[in-house]
Coordinates of C-alpha atoms and ligand atoms in Angstrom, one line a residue:
M1 CA -0.2 -0.1 -0.1
P2 CA 1.4 3.3 -0.9
D3 CA 1.9 5.7 1.9
T4 CA 0.2 8.8 0.6
N5 CA 0.9 12.6 1.5
A6 CA 4.0 11.2 2.8
R7 CA 7.2 13.6 3.4
S8 CA 10.2 11.3 2.7
P9 CA 13.3 11.6 4.6
G10 CA 15.8 12.7 2.3
L11 CA 13.3 14.4 0.0
V12 CA 14.1 18.1 1.2
E13 CA 17.8 17.4 1.2
R14 CA 17.7 15.9 -2.3
Y15 CA 16.2 18.8 -3.8
R16 CA 16.4 21.8 -1.2
E17 CA 14.0 24.6 -2.3
A18 CA 13.1 22.7 -5.4
A19 CA 11.6 19.8 -3.5
P20 CA 8.5 18.4 -5.1
A21 CA 5.6 17.2 -3.2
L22 CA 5.4 13.7 -3.3
A23 CA 1.9 12.3 -2.9
V24 CA 3.2 8.8 -3.0
S25 CA 6.0 7.2 -1.1
N26 CA 7.1 4.1 0.9
A27 CA 10.1 2.7 2.6
V28 CA 11.8 1.6 -0.7
I29 CA 11.8 5.2 -2.0
D30 CA 12.7 6.6 1.4
S31 CA 15.7 4.6 1.2
L32 CA 16.7 5.4 -2.2
L33 CA 16.2 9.2 -1.4
Q34 CA 18.7 8.9 1.4
H35 CA 21.6 7.5 -0.9
R36 CA 24.9 9.1 -0.3
S37 CA 28.3 7.7 -1.5
V38 CA 30.7 6.5 1.5
R39 CA 34.4 6.8 1.2
A40 CA 35.6 6.1 4.7
Y41 CA 34.8 2.7 6.1
T42 CA 35.4 1.0 9.4
Q43 CA 37.1 -2.6 9.5
Q44 CA 34.0 -4.2 10.7
A45 CA 33.1 -7.5 8.8
L46 CA 29.9 -7.8 6.8
P47 CA 27.4 -10.3 8.6
P48 CA 27.6 -13.7 6.8
G49 CA 25.3 -14.1 4.0
T50 CA 25.6 -10.5 3.1
L51 CA 27.4 -11.0 -0.3
E52 CA 24.9 -13.6 -1.4
A53 CA 21.9 -11.2 -0.5
L54 CA 23.6 -8.6 -2.6
V55 CA 24.1 -10.9 -5.5
A56 CA 20.6 -12.0 -5.2
A57 CA 19.2 -8.6 -5.4
A58 CA 21.3 -7.9 -8.4
Q59 CA 20.3 -11.0 -10.2
S60 CA 16.7 -9.9 -9.7
A61 CA 17.3 -6.8 -11.8
A62 CA 15.8 -7.0 -15.3
T63 CA 18.1 -8.1 -18.0
S64 CA 18.0 -7.7 -21.8
S65 CA 16.2 -11.0 -23.1
N66 CA 17.2 -12.7 -19.8
L67 CA 20.6 -13.1 -21.4
Q68 CA 22.3 -12.1 -18.1
T69 CA 25.5 -10.6 -19.8
W70 CA 27.2 -9.6 -16.4
S71 CA 29.2 -11.2 -13.7
V72 CA 30.7 -9.6 -10.5
V73 CA 33.9 -10.6 -8.9
A74 CA 33.9 -10.1 -5.1
V75 CA 37.3 -9.1 -3.8
Q76 CA 38.0 -9.5 -0.1
D77 CA 41.8 -10.0 -0.1
P78 CA 43.3 -7.2 1.4
A79 CA 46.4 -7.2 -0.9
R80 CA 44.4 -7.4 -4.1
R81 CA 42.2 -4.5 -3.0
E82 CA 45.3 -2.5 -2.3
R83 CA 46.3 -3.2 -5.9
L84 CA 43.1 -2.4 -7.2
S85 CA 43.1 0.8 -5.1
V86 CA 46.3 1.7 -6.9
L87 CA 44.9 1.1 -10.2
A88 CA 41.8 3.3 -9.6
G89 CA 44.0 6.2 -9.1
N90 CA 45.1 5.6 -5.4
Q91 CA 41.6 5.6 -3.9
R92 CA 42.0 4.6 -0.4
H93 CA 38.4 3.6 0.1
V94 CA 38.8 0.6 -2.4
A95 CA 41.7 -0.9 0.0
E96 CA 39.7 0.1 3.2
A97 CA 36.2 -1.2 2.4
P98 CA 35.9 -4.8 3.5
L99 CA 34.2 -5.8 0.3
F100 CA 34.9 -4.5 -3.1
L101 CA 32.6 -5.7 -6.0
A102 CA 34.1 -5.5 -9.5
W103 CA 31.1 -5.4 -11.9
I104 CA 31.6 -6.9 -15.4
A105 CA 30.3 -6.6 -18.6
D106 CA 30.5 -10.2 -19.6
L107 CA 30.0 -11.7 -23.2
S108 CA 32.4 -14.3 -22.4
R109 CA 30.0 -16.7 -21.1
A110 CA 27.8 -16.4 -24.4
E111 CA 31.1 -16.7 -26.2
R112 CA 31.6 -19.9 -24.5
R113 CA 28.1 -21.2 -25.1
G114 CA 28.5 -20.4 -28.8
Q115 CA 31.8 -22.6 -28.8
Q116 CA 30.2 -25.3 -27.1
A117 CA 27.4 -25.1 -29.5
G118 CA 29.6 -24.9 -32.5
Q119 CA 27.6 -21.8 -33.3
P120 CA 29.3 -18.7 -34.7
M121 CA 28.3 -15.9 -32.5
E122 CA 28.0 -13.2 -35.4
A123 CA 26.3 -10.7 -33.0
L124 CA 28.9 -10.5 -30.1
P125 CA 31.3 -8.1 -32.1
Y126 CA 28.8 -5.5 -32.5
L127 CA 28.6 -2.4 -30.2
E128 CA 24.9 -3.3 -29.4
A129 CA 26.1 -6.5 -27.7
F130 CA 28.7 -4.4 -25.6
M131 CA 26.0 -1.8 -24.7
L132 CA 23.6 -4.6 -23.7
A133 CA 26.4 -6.2 -21.3
V134 CA 27.1 -2.7 -19.7
I135 CA 23.5 -1.8 -19.3
D136 CA 22.9 -5.2 -17.7
A137 CA 25.9 -4.9 -15.3
A138 CA 25.0 -1.3 -14.3
L139 CA 21.2 -2.4 -13.6
A140 CA 22.4 -5.2 -11.4
A141 CA 25.0 -3.2 -9.5
Q142 CA 22.4 -0.4 -8.7
N143 CA 19.9 -3.4 -7.3
A144 CA 23.1 -4.5 -5.1
T145 CA 23.7 -1.0 -3.9
A146 CA 20.2 -0.2 -3.3
A147 CA 20.1 -3.6 -1.2
A148 CA 23.2 -2.8 0.6
E149 CA 22.0 0.7 1.6
S150 CA 18.6 -0.8 2.9
L151 CA 20.9 -3.2 5.2
G152 CA 22.6 0.1 6.7
L153 CA 25.8 -0.4 4.5
G154 CA 27.6 2.4 3.0
T155 CA 28.7 2.1 -0.9
V156 CA 30.6 4.1 -3.4
Y157 CA 30.9 3.4 -7.2
I158 CA 34.4 3.3 -8.6
G159 CA 34.7 4.4 -12.2
G160 CA 38.5 4.5 -11.6
M161 CA 38.3 0.8 -12.6
R162 CA 38.4 2.1 -16.1
N163 CA 41.7 3.9 -15.9
H164 CA 43.6 0.7 -16.4
P165 CA 41.1 -1.7 -17.8
E166 CA 43.7 -4.3 -18.9
Q167 CA 45.7 -4.4 -15.8
V168 CA 42.3 -4.7 -13.7
A169 CA 41.2 -7.6 -16.0
A170 CA 44.6 -9.2 -15.5
E171 CA 44.3 -8.9 -11.9
L172 CA 41.0 -10.5 -11.6
A173 CA 41.8 -13.2 -14.4
L174 CA 39.0 -12.1 -16.7
P175 CA 38.5 -14.0 -20.0
H176 CA 38.2 -12.6 -23.5
G177 CA 35.0 -10.7 -23.7
A178 CA 35.0 -9.6 -20.1
M179 CA 35.6 -6.2 -18.7
V180 CA 35.3 -4.4 -15.4
V181 CA 32.9 -1.4 -16.0
F182 CA 33.1 -0.1 -12.7
G183 CA 33.8 -1.3 -8.8
L184 CA 31.5 -0.8 -5.7
C185 CA 33.1 -0.3 -2.3
V186 CA 30.7 -2.0 0.4
G187 CA 31.2 -1.6 4.2
Y188 CA 30.2 0.1 7.3
A189 CA 30.6 4.0 7.3
D190 CA 33.2 5.1 9.5
P191 CA 31.5 7.3 12.2
A192 CA 34.7 9.3 12.7
Q193 CA 34.9 10.5 9.2
P194 CA 31.1 11.0 8.3
A195 CA 30.2 10.9 4.6
A196 CA 28.6 14.1 3.2
M197 CA 25.0 14.4 3.6
V198 CA 22.4 13.6 0.8
K199 CA 23.7 15.5 -2.2
P200 CA 21.3 18.0 -3.9
R201 CA 20.4 16.8 -7.4
L202 CA 19.0 19.1 -10.3
P203 CA 15.4 20.0 -9.9
Q204 CA 13.2 17.6 -11.7
S205 CA 12.3 20.4 -14.0
A206 CA 15.6 20.0 -15.4
V207 CA 15.6 16.3 -16.1
L208 CA 11.9 15.3 -16.5
F209 CA 10.1 16.6 -19.6
H210 CA 6.4 15.9 -20.5
E211 CA 5.8 14.5 -23.9
Q212 CA 9.0 16.6 -25.8
Y213 CA 12.3 17.8 -24.6
D214 CA 12.3 21.6 -23.8
V215 CA 15.3 23.4 -22.7
S216 CA 13.7 26.9 -22.7
A217 CA 13.8 27.2 -19.1
E218 CA 17.3 25.4 -18.6
P219 CA 19.6 28.4 -18.0
G220 CA 17.7 29.9 -14.9
I221 CA 17.2 26.3 -13.5
I222 CA 20.8 25.3 -13.8
A223 CA 21.9 28.8 -12.4
G224 CA 19.6 28.0 -9.2
Y225 CA 21.1 24.4 -9.0
D226 CA 24.7 25.9 -9.1
K227 CA 23.8 28.2 -6.0
T228 CA 22.2 25.3 -4.2
L229 CA 25.3 22.9 -4.7
R230 CA 27.5 25.7 -3.6
A231 CA 25.4 26.3 -0.4
F232 CA 25.5 22.5 0.4
Q233 CA 29.5 22.3 -0.4
Q234 CA 29.9 25.1 2.2
E235 CA 27.9 23.2 4.7
Q236 CA 30.0 20.3 4.3
S237 CA 33.3 22.3 4.4
M238 CA 34.0 21.4 0.8
K239 CA 35.5 23.7 -1.7
P240 CA 32.3 25.5 -3.4
Q241 CA 32.1 24.7 -7.0
G242 CA 28.9 25.2 -9.0
W243 CA 27.5 22.3 -11.1
S244 CA 28.2 24.1 -14.3
E245 CA 31.7 24.6 -13.3
L246 CA 32.0 20.9 -12.3
I247 CA 30.6 19.7 -15.8
T248 CA 32.9 22.0 -17.7
K249 CA 35.9 20.9 -15.8
R250 CA 35.2 17.3 -15.9
L251 CA 34.2 17.1 -19.6
G252 CA 36.0 20.1 -20.9
S253 CA 39.2 18.5 -21.5
A254 CA 40.3 14.9 -22.5
K255 CA 43.0 15.2 -19.8
A256 CA 40.3 15.2 -17.2
L257 CA 39.5 11.5 -18.4
S258 CA 42.5 10.2 -16.3
G259 CA 43.7 8.1 -19.0
R260 CA 40.2 6.9 -20.1
D261 CA 40.7 8.7 -23.3
H262 CA 42.5 5.4 -24.5
L263 CA 39.5 3.3 -23.4
R264 CA 38.1 2.4 -26.8
D265 CA 41.6 0.8 -27.6
A266 CA 41.5 -1.0 -24.2
V267 CA 37.8 -2.3 -24.7
T268 CA 38.7 -3.7 -28.2
K269 CA 41.7 -5.6 -26.7
L270 CA 39.6 -7.1 -24.1
G271 CA 37.5 -8.8 -26.6
F272 CA 34.7 -6.2 -27.6
P273 CA 35.5 -4.8 -31.3
L274 CA 32.4 -2.5 -31.2
K275 CA 31.4 -3.2 -35.0
Ligands
FMN1 C1 29.6 4.8 -12.4 C2 30.0 5.7 -11.4 C3 31.3 5.9 -11.2 C4 31.9 6.5 -9.7 N1 33.3 6.4 -9.7 C5 33.7 7.1 -8.7 C6 35.1 7.0 -8.2 O1 35.8 6.3 -8.9 N2 35.6 7.5 -7.0 C7 34.5 8.0 -6.3 O2 35.1 8.5 -5.0 N3 33.4 8.2 -6.4 C8 32.8 7.6 -7.6 N4 31.6 7.8 -7.9 C9 30.8 8.5 -7.0 C10 30.0 9.8 -7.5 O3 31.1 10.7 -7.4 C11 28.9 10.3 -6.8 O4 28.0 9.3 -6.9 C12 28.3 11.5 -7.1 O5 29.2 12.6 -6.9 C13 27.1 11.9 -6.5 O6 27.4 11.9 -4.9 P1 26.4 11.0 -4.0 O7 26.5 9.5 -4.7 O8 26.8 11.1 -2.7 O9 24.9 11.2 -4.1 C14 30.9 7.1 -9.1 C15 29.6 7.1 -9.4 C16 29.2 6.2 -10.4 C17 27.6 6.3 -10.7

């Protein structure tokens, strides 16, 4: 039963003054609205069975044609987490979180099935097959993330896994046709180094259109969001940087891709020709 006229915890933090009135909410939405990335963890071990619960949640995500073109490598060995943390650009939380999940776009299983059946898998080298695998992996990972947060665990995605995809693939012994698209740190947030609060997102009017895309109101909406984000950063003792500034910095130069400007070559070498 939807809880109507609810004020979800996290809603005002998520949108500040642009918070919509939610006529519908429930415990799942409340939990999603309170998401924040966690980058400092205690060493506390996860309760037994947590990994299996997260993977069950992940496997319950929709998957294109039930092809299930993703896999996950759970890394708990501290030495391997340390090496992955270096490959991710020295991100300490990768070494510190007790569990690191490497989410894999995985066409290798399909490739092996084709070999077994003696069937040339003509569609596998196409960009479409790669996209399908990346989408499947992302949907699965986000289900696991939502499940982890519902259990009181903290998480942070690690796109830094794409800085050196070939070394990451070698570290995890991935077969041809498998690539880590991102990682996920999982653990208990360290109360001594609290994570930033719920980060405000763009107002819904910037991302939600009715019937047709419309940018006419965008400049004013983004200017307002720049202010909101700066206010949030000041509250969190972070360097204030508007969203417009962030996006032009992050996407304004190939250098800001941290080596990922070579990603296409690496993806091809890992077994995805992207025809
Ligand atoms: C695919 C993906 C890759 C990410 N990669 C990193 C990363 O390498 N390191 C990191 O600290 N955060 C990473 N993040 C976390 C984002 O920075 C974070 O989600 C964003 O700033 C919004 O903050 P919030 O998650 O607290 O709401 C990544 C997030 C996503 C979705």
